[in-house]
């Protein structure tokens, strides 16, 4: 009986049972990391703003590491990979390749083991090195080995995605691939090229040094390898959100995808320009001549262009959708958007916040302005309104339909309304917290510091009111995170079963749109140009650093 039920329901399911398990495993693990990350985030924020004092056996920097690693590195990676698999299964024929599923599972388990090793070291206070794990602070080798496992596991996920795509293309010669699949492949191409940097840092510098095989580490070189990875990392977070904005939001708002070529070109530009720009995180560092910094600043400004293309394409999509529903006047389309649908509203709030977030990014990237904001809370504010607002609000929106869709349940009006409340609370909390961080950063408050009044120095006294707002914002955010998790538990286990196939919104391209140029699908060309740009932007400064930067012995700063 049980079996027949399962067979019958799996026919109606929107996903094949093997795919469902794989994707749910990724999402489930991501939500656990989210829970750990937001708890650590709240406690750390309350300490930092002076609201509470921590017990002597828990350190501020330890919590900050747990917060950054669980949310920025682990939650994102698992969620993104799960989401990409889901879209691939949907758009490449309804089912993932069984051989690719095998690879995907191996990748999943490697990432899980790596995460557990890393978290264990953070809990035992042997890896209090923050999410950027800068040398010469030295963590336990187990922490770095854990990181290496996560990276290599994610490569297998990339390979699984490429296998599905390759299989589809072989079966459909001459056709251009479905937009979702194309964008998923582009995201993973970016990821595989950029993670080479962190893999070199971890395998050839951090692990041998932490095992005591080498006494010193070339700090400047390690930071360079890190940021070669660290900047495209932020686009690895952003691009899945863009996939949703380009491919799925049009369907949700009852419109059409604006163009079949523009999103592809956007993603190609991200691959080209997001990688040779890591120096914009190192503008204030010695050991890199200003010519190379300037070159990478120019490339950084170029990587802003695909985001501006996205902004205009989205507004056009909204307007066309509104007009097709009879909207009149310059802004009539605005009223035709689905303001009660959490799948749209949460995303739209993210888009709105991304406008000042992007402007802040341009401030950071401007050589001189970065001197004012570097290493201040302005940067912390910047990355909270990018990753922790624009991206995460989109991920909330995705989770709200993807979880019930995978569990064959309904996104009920109750869950939708709870989701609306939750995403608005998140937005308000984030605006309070991040605005305060941006302002107090310009007033000079450093980032990555535990609570201190600097001996009641007058320069620090002006920061007090902003600390209050930061603390209040973080409490509001935590409340929203709890609501999100409650809603996810409801959608996962308790929401009523769906009677028919659950909606997985995939937009259609307008009929009048031409077929995308074939060159956009010639990956070797784009990967080749990317490698050339990387070589131009990095070779000379890296050789210079390898020859001249002094080494440092390990430091335990906590
Ligand atoms: Fe950044 C530091 C520059 C984007 C994340 N960034 C960070 C760090 C993180 C991060 C985590 O140049 C800190 C790392 C650390 O720990 O030290 N960032 C940029 C630039 C962009 C940018 C130029 N960052 C992001 C994104 C992130 C992210 C995205 C995460 C997801 N960032 C920097 C620099 C630093 C930095 C320096 C180092 C600073 C330092 O000193 O340490 C650009 O990509 C931004 C382009 C975006 C736009 C916005 C387009 C708007 C859109 C929305 C459209 C809205 C619609 C709604 C459709 C140009 C697409 C409209 C509706 C209506 C009705 C109007
Ligand atoms: Cu960057």
PDB file of N, CA and C in Angstrom, residues 458-525:
ATOM      1  N   UNK A 458      36.529  60.808  22.411  1.00  0.00           N
ATOM      2  CA  UNK A 458      35.420  61.546  21.782  1.00  0.00           C
ATOM      3  C   UNK A 458      35.112  61.061  20.364  1.00  0.00           C
ATOM      4  N   UNK A 459      36.148  60.626  19.612  1.00  0.00           N
ATOM      5  CA  UNK A 459      35.892  60.146  18.241  1.00  0.00           C
ATOM      6  C   UNK A 459      34.988  58.922  18.272  1.00  0.00           C
ATOM      7  N   UNK A 460      35.157  58.098  19.326  1.00  0.00           N
ATOM      8  CA  UNK A 460      34.353  56.874  19.408  1.00  0.00           C
ATOM      9  C   UNK A 460      32.977  57.148  20.007  1.00  0.00           C
ATOM     10  N   UNK A 461      32.862  58.232  20.783  1.00  0.00           N
ATOM     11  CA  UNK A 461      31.565  58.502  21.422  1.00  0.00           C
ATOM     12  C   UNK A 461      30.478  58.793  20.388  1.00  0.00           C
ATOM     13  N   UNK A 462      30.863  59.413  19.273  1.00  0.00           N
ATOM     14  CA  UNK A 462      29.838  59.712  18.256  1.00  0.00           C
ATOM     15  C   UNK A 462      29.300  58.449  17.597  1.00  0.00           C
ATOM     16  N   UNK A 463      29.978  57.332  17.796  1.00  0.00           N
ATOM     17  CA  UNK A 463      29.497  56.086  17.178  1.00  0.00           C
ATOM     18  C   UNK A 463      28.354  55.448  17.976  1.00  0.00           C
ATOM     19  N   UNK A 464      28.222  55.833  19.240  1.00  0.00           N
ATOM     20  CA  UNK A 464      27.268  55.148  20.139  1.00  0.00           C
ATOM     21  C   UNK A 464      25.854  55.018  19.558  1.00  0.00           C
ATOM     22  N   UNK A 465      25.230  56.145  19.094  1.00  0.00           N
ATOM     23  CA  UNK A 465      23.842  55.992  18.615  1.00  0.00           C
ATOM     24  C   UNK A 465      23.721  55.002  17.460  1.00  0.00           C
ATOM     25  N   UNK A 466      24.748  54.941  16.627  1.00  0.00           N
ATOM     26  CA  UNK A 466      24.670  54.024  15.476  1.00  0.00           C
ATOM     27  C   UNK A 466      24.773  52.583  15.938  1.00  0.00           C
ATOM     28  N   UNK A 467      25.530  52.404  17.015  1.00  0.00           N
ATOM     29  CA  UNK A 467      25.619  51.048  17.574  1.00  0.00           C
ATOM     30  C   UNK A 467      24.248  50.594  18.059  1.00  0.00           C
ATOM     31  N   UNK A 468      23.520  51.545  18.640  1.00  0.00           N
ATOM     32  CA  UNK A 468      22.176  51.222  19.114  1.00  0.00           C
ATOM     33  C   UNK A 468      21.325  50.719  17.940  1.00  0.00           C
ATOM     34  N   UNK A 469      21.367  51.464  16.823  1.00  0.00           N
ATOM     35  CA  UNK A 469      20.567  51.061  15.657  1.00  0.00           C
ATOM     36  C   UNK A 469      21.039  49.716  15.086  1.00  0.00           C
ATOM     37  N   UNK A 470      22.355  49.522  15.102  1.00  0.00           N
ATOM     38  CA  UNK A 470      22.873  48.242  14.593  1.00  0.00           C
ATOM     39  C   UNK A 470      22.315  47.098  15.435  1.00  0.00           C
ATOM     40  N   UNK A 471      22.322  47.294  16.755  1.00  0.00           N
ATOM     41  CA  UNK A 471      21.823  46.252  17.660  1.00  0.00           C
ATOM     42  C   UNK A 471      20.339  45.995  17.426  1.00  0.00           C
ATOM     43  N   UNK A 472      19.568  47.079  17.312  1.00  0.00           N
ATOM     44  CA  UNK A 472      18.120  46.915  17.115  1.00  0.00           C
ATOM     45  C   UNK A 472      17.861  46.208  15.778  1.00  0.00           C
ATOM     46  N   UNK A 473      18.580  46.641  14.747  1.00  0.00           N
ATOM     47  CA  UNK A 473      18.423  46.014  13.418  1.00  0.00           C
ATOM     48  C   UNK A 473      18.700  44.524  13.492  1.00  0.00           C
ATOM     49  N   UNK A 474      19.743  44.154  14.227  1.00  0.00           N
ATOM     50  CA  UNK A 474      20.101  42.737  14.255  1.00  0.00           C
ATOM     51  C   UNK A 474      19.042  41.912  14.984  1.00  0.00           C
ATOM     52  N   UNK A 475      18.401  42.502  15.983  1.00  0.00           N
ATOM     53  CA  UNK A 475      17.332  41.756  16.683  1.00  0.00           C
ATOM     54  C   UNK A 475      16.141  41.553  15.731  1.00  0.00           C
ATOM     55  N   UNK A 476      15.806  42.595  14.982  1.00  0.00           N
ATOM     56  CA  UNK A 476      14.688  42.484  14.035  1.00  0.00           C
ATOM     57  C   UNK A 476      14.997  41.423  12.982  1.00  0.00           C
ATOM     58  N   UNK A 477      16.242  41.421  12.515  1.00  0.00           N
ATOM     59  CA  UNK A 477      16.638  40.432  11.502  1.00  0.00           C
ATOM     60  C   UNK A 477      16.523  39.019  12.052  1.00  0.00           C
ATOM     61  N   UNK A 478      16.919  38.855  13.299  1.00  0.00           N
ATOM     62  CA  UNK A 478      16.863  37.524  13.885  1.00  0.00           C
ATOM     63  C   UNK A 478      15.410  37.039  13.953  1.00  0.00           C
ATOM     64  N   UNK A 479      14.543  37.970  14.358  1.00  0.00           N
ATOM     65  CA  UNK A 479      13.121  37.637  14.419  1.00  0.00           C
ATOM     66  C   UNK A 479      12.628  37.155  13.051  1.00  0.00           C
ATOM     67  N   UNK A 480      13.033  37.865  12.024  1.00  0.00           N
ATOM     68  CA  UNK A 480      12.623  37.496  10.676  1.00  0.00           C
ATOM     69  C   UNK A 480      13.187  36.130  10.287  1.00  0.00           C
ATOM     70  N   UNK A 481      14.443  35.884  10.673  1.00  0.00           N
ATOM     71  CA  UNK A 481      15.063  34.591  10.339  1.00  0.00           C
ATOM     72  C   UNK A 481      14.284  33.449  10.990  1.00  0.00           C
ATOM     73  N   UNK A 482      13.840  33.673  12.238  1.00  0.00           N
ATOM     74  CA  UNK A 482      13.074  32.631  12.937  1.00  0.00           C
ATOM     75  C   UNK A 482      11.749  32.381  12.201  1.00  0.00           C
ATOM     76  N   UNK A 483      11.087  33.480  11.803  1.00  0.00           N
ATOM     77  CA  UNK A 483       9.830  33.321  11.057  1.00  0.00           C
ATOM     78  C   UNK A 483      10.062  32.541   9.770  1.00  0.00           C
ATOM     79  N   UNK A 484      11.180  32.838   9.101  1.00  0.00           N
ATOM     80  CA  UNK A 484      11.489  32.129   7.856  1.00  0.00           C
ATOM     81  C   UNK A 484      11.605  30.635   8.129  1.00  0.00           C
ATOM     82  N   UNK A 485      12.370  30.291   9.170  1.00  0.00           N
ATOM     83  CA  UNK A 485      12.594  28.864   9.437  1.00  0.00           C
ATOM     84  C   UNK A 485      11.295  28.171   9.856  1.00  0.00           C
ATOM     85  N   UNK A 486      10.469  28.883  10.627  1.00  0.00           N
ATOM     86  CA  UNK A 486       9.173  28.293  11.008  1.00  0.00           C
ATOM     87  C   UNK A 486       8.359  28.020   9.749  1.00  0.00           C
ATOM     88  N   UNK A 487       8.360  28.977   8.848  1.00  0.00           N
ATOM     89  CA  UNK A 487       7.590  28.821   7.620  1.00  0.00           C
ATOM     90  C   UNK A 487       8.124  27.656   6.778  1.00  0.00           C
ATOM     91  N   UNK A 488       9.442  27.522   6.753  1.00  0.00           N
ATOM     92  CA  UNK A 488      10.042  26.431   5.972  1.00  0.00           C
ATOM     93  C   UNK A 488       9.682  25.082   6.595  1.00  0.00           C
ATOM     94  N   UNK A 489       9.732  24.999   7.924  1.00  0.00           N
ATOM     95  CA  UNK A 489       9.354  23.735   8.588  1.00  0.00           C
ATOM     96  C   UNK A 489       7.896  23.405   8.252  1.00  0.00           C
ATOM     97  N   UNK A 490       7.042  24.433   8.262  1.00  0.00           N
ATOM     98  CA  UNK A 490       5.631  24.221   7.921  1.00  0.00           C
ATOM     99  C   UNK A 490       5.506  23.707   6.487  1.00  0.00           C
ATOM    100  N   UNK A 491       6.199  24.375   5.561  1.00  0.00           N
ATOM    101  CA  UNK A 491       6.077  23.985   4.148  1.00  0.00           C
ATOM    102  C   UNK A 491       6.681  22.607   3.880  1.00  0.00           C
ATOM    103  N   UNK A 492       7.682  22.273   4.665  1.00  0.00           N
ATOM    104  CA  UNK A 492       8.384  20.996   4.469  1.00  0.00           C
ATOM    105  C   UNK A 492       7.545  19.827   4.992  1.00  0.00           C
ATOM    106  N   UNK A 493       6.965  20.026   6.197  1.00  0.00           N
ATOM    107  CA  UNK A 493       6.317  18.884   6.863  1.00  0.00           C
ATOM    108  C   UNK A 493       4.798  18.976   6.967  1.00  0.00           C
ATOM    109  N   UNK A 494       4.255  20.179   7.061  1.00  0.00           N
ATOM    110  CA  UNK A 494       2.859  20.269   7.502  1.00  0.00           C
ATOM    111  C   UNK A 494       1.872  20.835   6.488  1.00  0.00           C
ATOM    112  N   UNK A 495       2.335  21.576   5.507  1.00  0.00           N
ATOM    113  CA  UNK A 495       1.383  22.191   4.575  1.00  0.00           C
ATOM    114  C   UNK A 495       0.610  21.087   3.849  1.00  0.00           C
ATOM    115  N   UNK A 496      -0.650  21.368   3.481  1.00  0.00           N
ATOM    116  CA  UNK A 496      -1.442  20.321   2.819  1.00  0.00           C
ATOM    117  C   UNK A 496      -0.804  19.864   1.506  1.00  0.00           C
ATOM    118  N   UNK A 497      -0.997  18.583   1.202  1.00  0.00           N
ATOM    119  CA  UNK A 497      -0.450  18.031  -0.044  1.00  0.00           C
ATOM    120  C   UNK A 497      -1.087  18.727  -1.249  1.00  0.00           C
ATOM    121  N   UNK A 498      -0.314  18.882  -2.291  1.00  0.00           N
ATOM    122  CA  UNK A 498      -0.853  19.501  -3.505  1.00  0.00           C
ATOM    123  C   UNK A 498      -1.667  18.469  -4.270  1.00  0.00           C
ATOM    124  N   UNK A 499      -2.743  18.928  -4.911  1.00  0.00           N
ATOM    125  CA  UNK A 499      -3.558  17.969  -5.660  1.00  0.00           C
ATOM    126  C   UNK A 499      -3.012  17.713  -7.062  1.00  0.00           C
ATOM    127  N   UNK A 500      -2.446  18.759  -7.644  1.00  0.00           N
ATOM    128  CA  UNK A 500      -1.857  18.560  -8.980  1.00  0.00           C
ATOM    129  C   UNK A 500      -0.407  19.028  -8.907  1.00  0.00           C
ATOM    130  N   UNK A 501       0.275  18.925 -10.048  1.00  0.00           N
ATOM    131  CA  UNK A 501       1.690  19.272 -10.048  1.00  0.00           C
ATOM    132  C   UNK A 501       1.911  20.695  -9.534  1.00  0.00           C
ATOM    133  N   UNK A 502       2.914  20.839  -8.677  1.00  0.00           N
ATOM    134  CA  UNK A 502       3.143  22.146  -8.057  1.00  0.00           C
ATOM    135  C   UNK A 502       3.900  23.033  -9.034  1.00  0.00           C
ATOM    136  N   UNK A 503       3.503  24.285  -9.037  1.00  0.00           N
ATOM    137  CA  UNK A 503       4.058  25.219 -10.009  1.00  0.00           C
ATOM    138  C   UNK A 503       5.555  25.461  -9.804  1.00  0.00           C
ATOM    139  N   UNK A 504       6.303  25.238 -10.864  1.00  0.00           N
ATOM    140  CA  UNK A 504       7.719  25.617 -10.871  1.00  0.00           C
ATOM    141  C   UNK A 504       7.824  26.673 -11.965  1.00  0.00           C
ATOM    142  N   UNK A 505       7.800  27.957 -11.586  1.00  0.00           N
ATOM    143  CA  UNK A 505       7.636  28.993 -12.605  1.00  0.00           C
ATOM    144  C   UNK A 505       8.860  29.163 -13.504  1.00  0.00           C
ATOM    145  N   UNK A 506       8.706  28.889 -14.781  1.00  0.00           N
ATOM    146  CA  UNK A 506       9.776  29.147 -15.745  1.00  0.00           C
ATOM    147  C   UNK A 506       9.201  30.048 -16.832  1.00  0.00           C
ATOM    148  N   UNK A 507       9.786  31.209 -16.985  1.00  0.00           N
ATOM    149  CA  UNK A 507       9.260  32.176 -17.951  1.00  0.00           C
ATOM    150  C   UNK A 507       9.475  31.742 -19.390  1.00  0.00           C
ATOM    151  N   UNK A 508       8.682  32.355 -20.284  1.00  0.00           N
ATOM    152  CA  UNK A 508       8.871  32.086 -21.713  1.00  0.00           C
ATOM    153  C   UNK A 508       9.431  33.333 -22.375  1.00  0.00           C
ATOM    154  N   UNK A 509      10.197  33.067 -23.430  1.00  0.00           N
ATOM    155  CA  UNK A 509      10.751  34.194 -24.167  1.00  0.00           C
ATOM    156  C   UNK A 509       9.698  34.662 -25.169  1.00  0.00           C
ATOM    157  N   UNK A 510       9.541  35.986 -25.331  1.00  0.00           N
ATOM    158  CA  UNK A 510       8.574  36.512 -26.305  1.00  0.00           C
ATOM    159  C   UNK A 510       8.823  35.935 -27.694  1.00  0.00           C
ATOM    160  N   UNK A 511       7.721  35.659 -28.469  1.00  0.00           N
ATOM    161  CA  UNK A 511       7.865  34.973 -29.767  1.00  0.00           C
ATOM    162  C   UNK A 511       8.729  35.769 -30.738  1.00  0.00           C
ATOM    163  N   UNK A 512       8.668  37.102 -30.600  1.00  0.00           N
ATOM    164  CA  UNK A 512       9.371  37.931 -31.582  1.00  0.00           C
ATOM    165  C   UNK A 512      10.888  37.943 -31.366  1.00  0.00           C
ATOM    166  N   UNK A 513      11.318  37.327 -30.245  1.00  0.00           N
ATOM    167  CA  UNK A 513      12.748  37.375 -29.924  1.00  0.00           C
ATOM    168  C   UNK A 513      13.567  36.471 -30.836  1.00  0.00           C
ATOM    169  N   UNK A 514      14.671  36.992 -31.406  1.00  0.00           N
ATOM    170  CA  UNK A 514      15.502  36.130 -32.262  1.00  0.00           C
ATOM    171  C   UNK A 514      16.265  35.102 -31.450  1.00  0.00           C
ATOM    172  N   UNK A 515      16.752  34.066 -32.162  1.00  0.00           N
ATOM    173  CA  UNK A 515      17.567  33.030 -31.508  1.00  0.00           C
ATOM    174  C   UNK A 515      18.902  33.651 -31.080  1.00  0.00           C
ATOM    175  N   UNK A 516      19.399  33.306 -29.900  1.00  0.00           N
ATOM    176  CA  UNK A 516      20.667  33.902 -29.459  1.00  0.00           C
ATOM    177  C   UNK A 516      21.820  33.504 -30.392  1.00  0.00           C
ATOM    178  N   UNK A 517      22.788  34.409 -30.599  1.00  0.00           N
ATOM    179  CA  UNK A 517      23.932  34.065 -31.450  1.00  0.00           C
ATOM    180  C   UNK A 517      24.676  32.846 -30.902  1.00  0.00           C
ATOM    181  N   UNK A 518      25.092  31.966 -31.828  1.00  0.00           N
ATOM    182  CA  UNK A 518      25.722  30.701 -31.403  1.00  0.00           C
ATOM    183  C   UNK A 518      27.008  30.938 -30.622  1.00  0.00           C
ATOM    184  N   UNK A 519      27.667  32.039 -30.893  1.00  0.00           N
ATOM    185  CA  UNK A 519      28.958  32.314 -30.233  1.00  0.00           C
ATOM    186  C   UNK A 519      28.791  32.359 -28.705  1.00  0.00           C
ATOM    187  N   UNK A 520      27.593  32.735 -28.244  1.00  0.00           N
ATOM    188  CA  UNK A 520      27.391  32.819 -26.792  1.00  0.00           C
ATOM    189  C   UNK A 520      27.515  31.444 -26.136  1.00  0.00           C
ATOM    190  N   UNK A 521      27.352  30.409 -26.935  1.00  0.00           N
ATOM    191  CA  UNK A 521      27.423  29.060 -26.361  1.00  0.00           C
ATOM    192  C   UNK A 521      28.783  28.401 -26.621  1.00  0.00           C
ATOM    193  N   UNK A 522      29.718  29.167 -27.184  1.00  0.00           N
ATOM    194  CA  UNK A 522      31.065  28.633 -27.414  1.00  0.00           C
ATOM    195  C   UNK A 522      31.915  28.886 -26.175  1.00  0.00           C
ATOM    196  N   UNK A 523      31.812  28.007 -25.193  1.00  0.00           N
ATOM    197  CA  UNK A 523      32.431  28.246 -23.893  1.00  0.00           C
ATOM    198  C   UNK A 523      33.937  28.394 -23.979  1.00  0.00           C
ATOM    199  N   UNK A 524      34.552  27.612 -24.911  1.00  0.00           N
ATOM    200  CA  UNK A 524      36.016  27.659 -24.980  1.00  0.00           C
ATOM    201  C   UNK A 524      36.492  29.079 -25.279  1.00  0.00           C
ATOM    202  N   UNK A 525      35.738  29.808 -26.110  1.00  0.00           N
ATOM    203  CA  UNK A 525      36.130  31.185 -26.444  1.00  0.00           C
ATOM    204  C   UNK A 525      36.138  32.039 -25.180  1.00  0.00           C
TER     205      UNK A 525
END
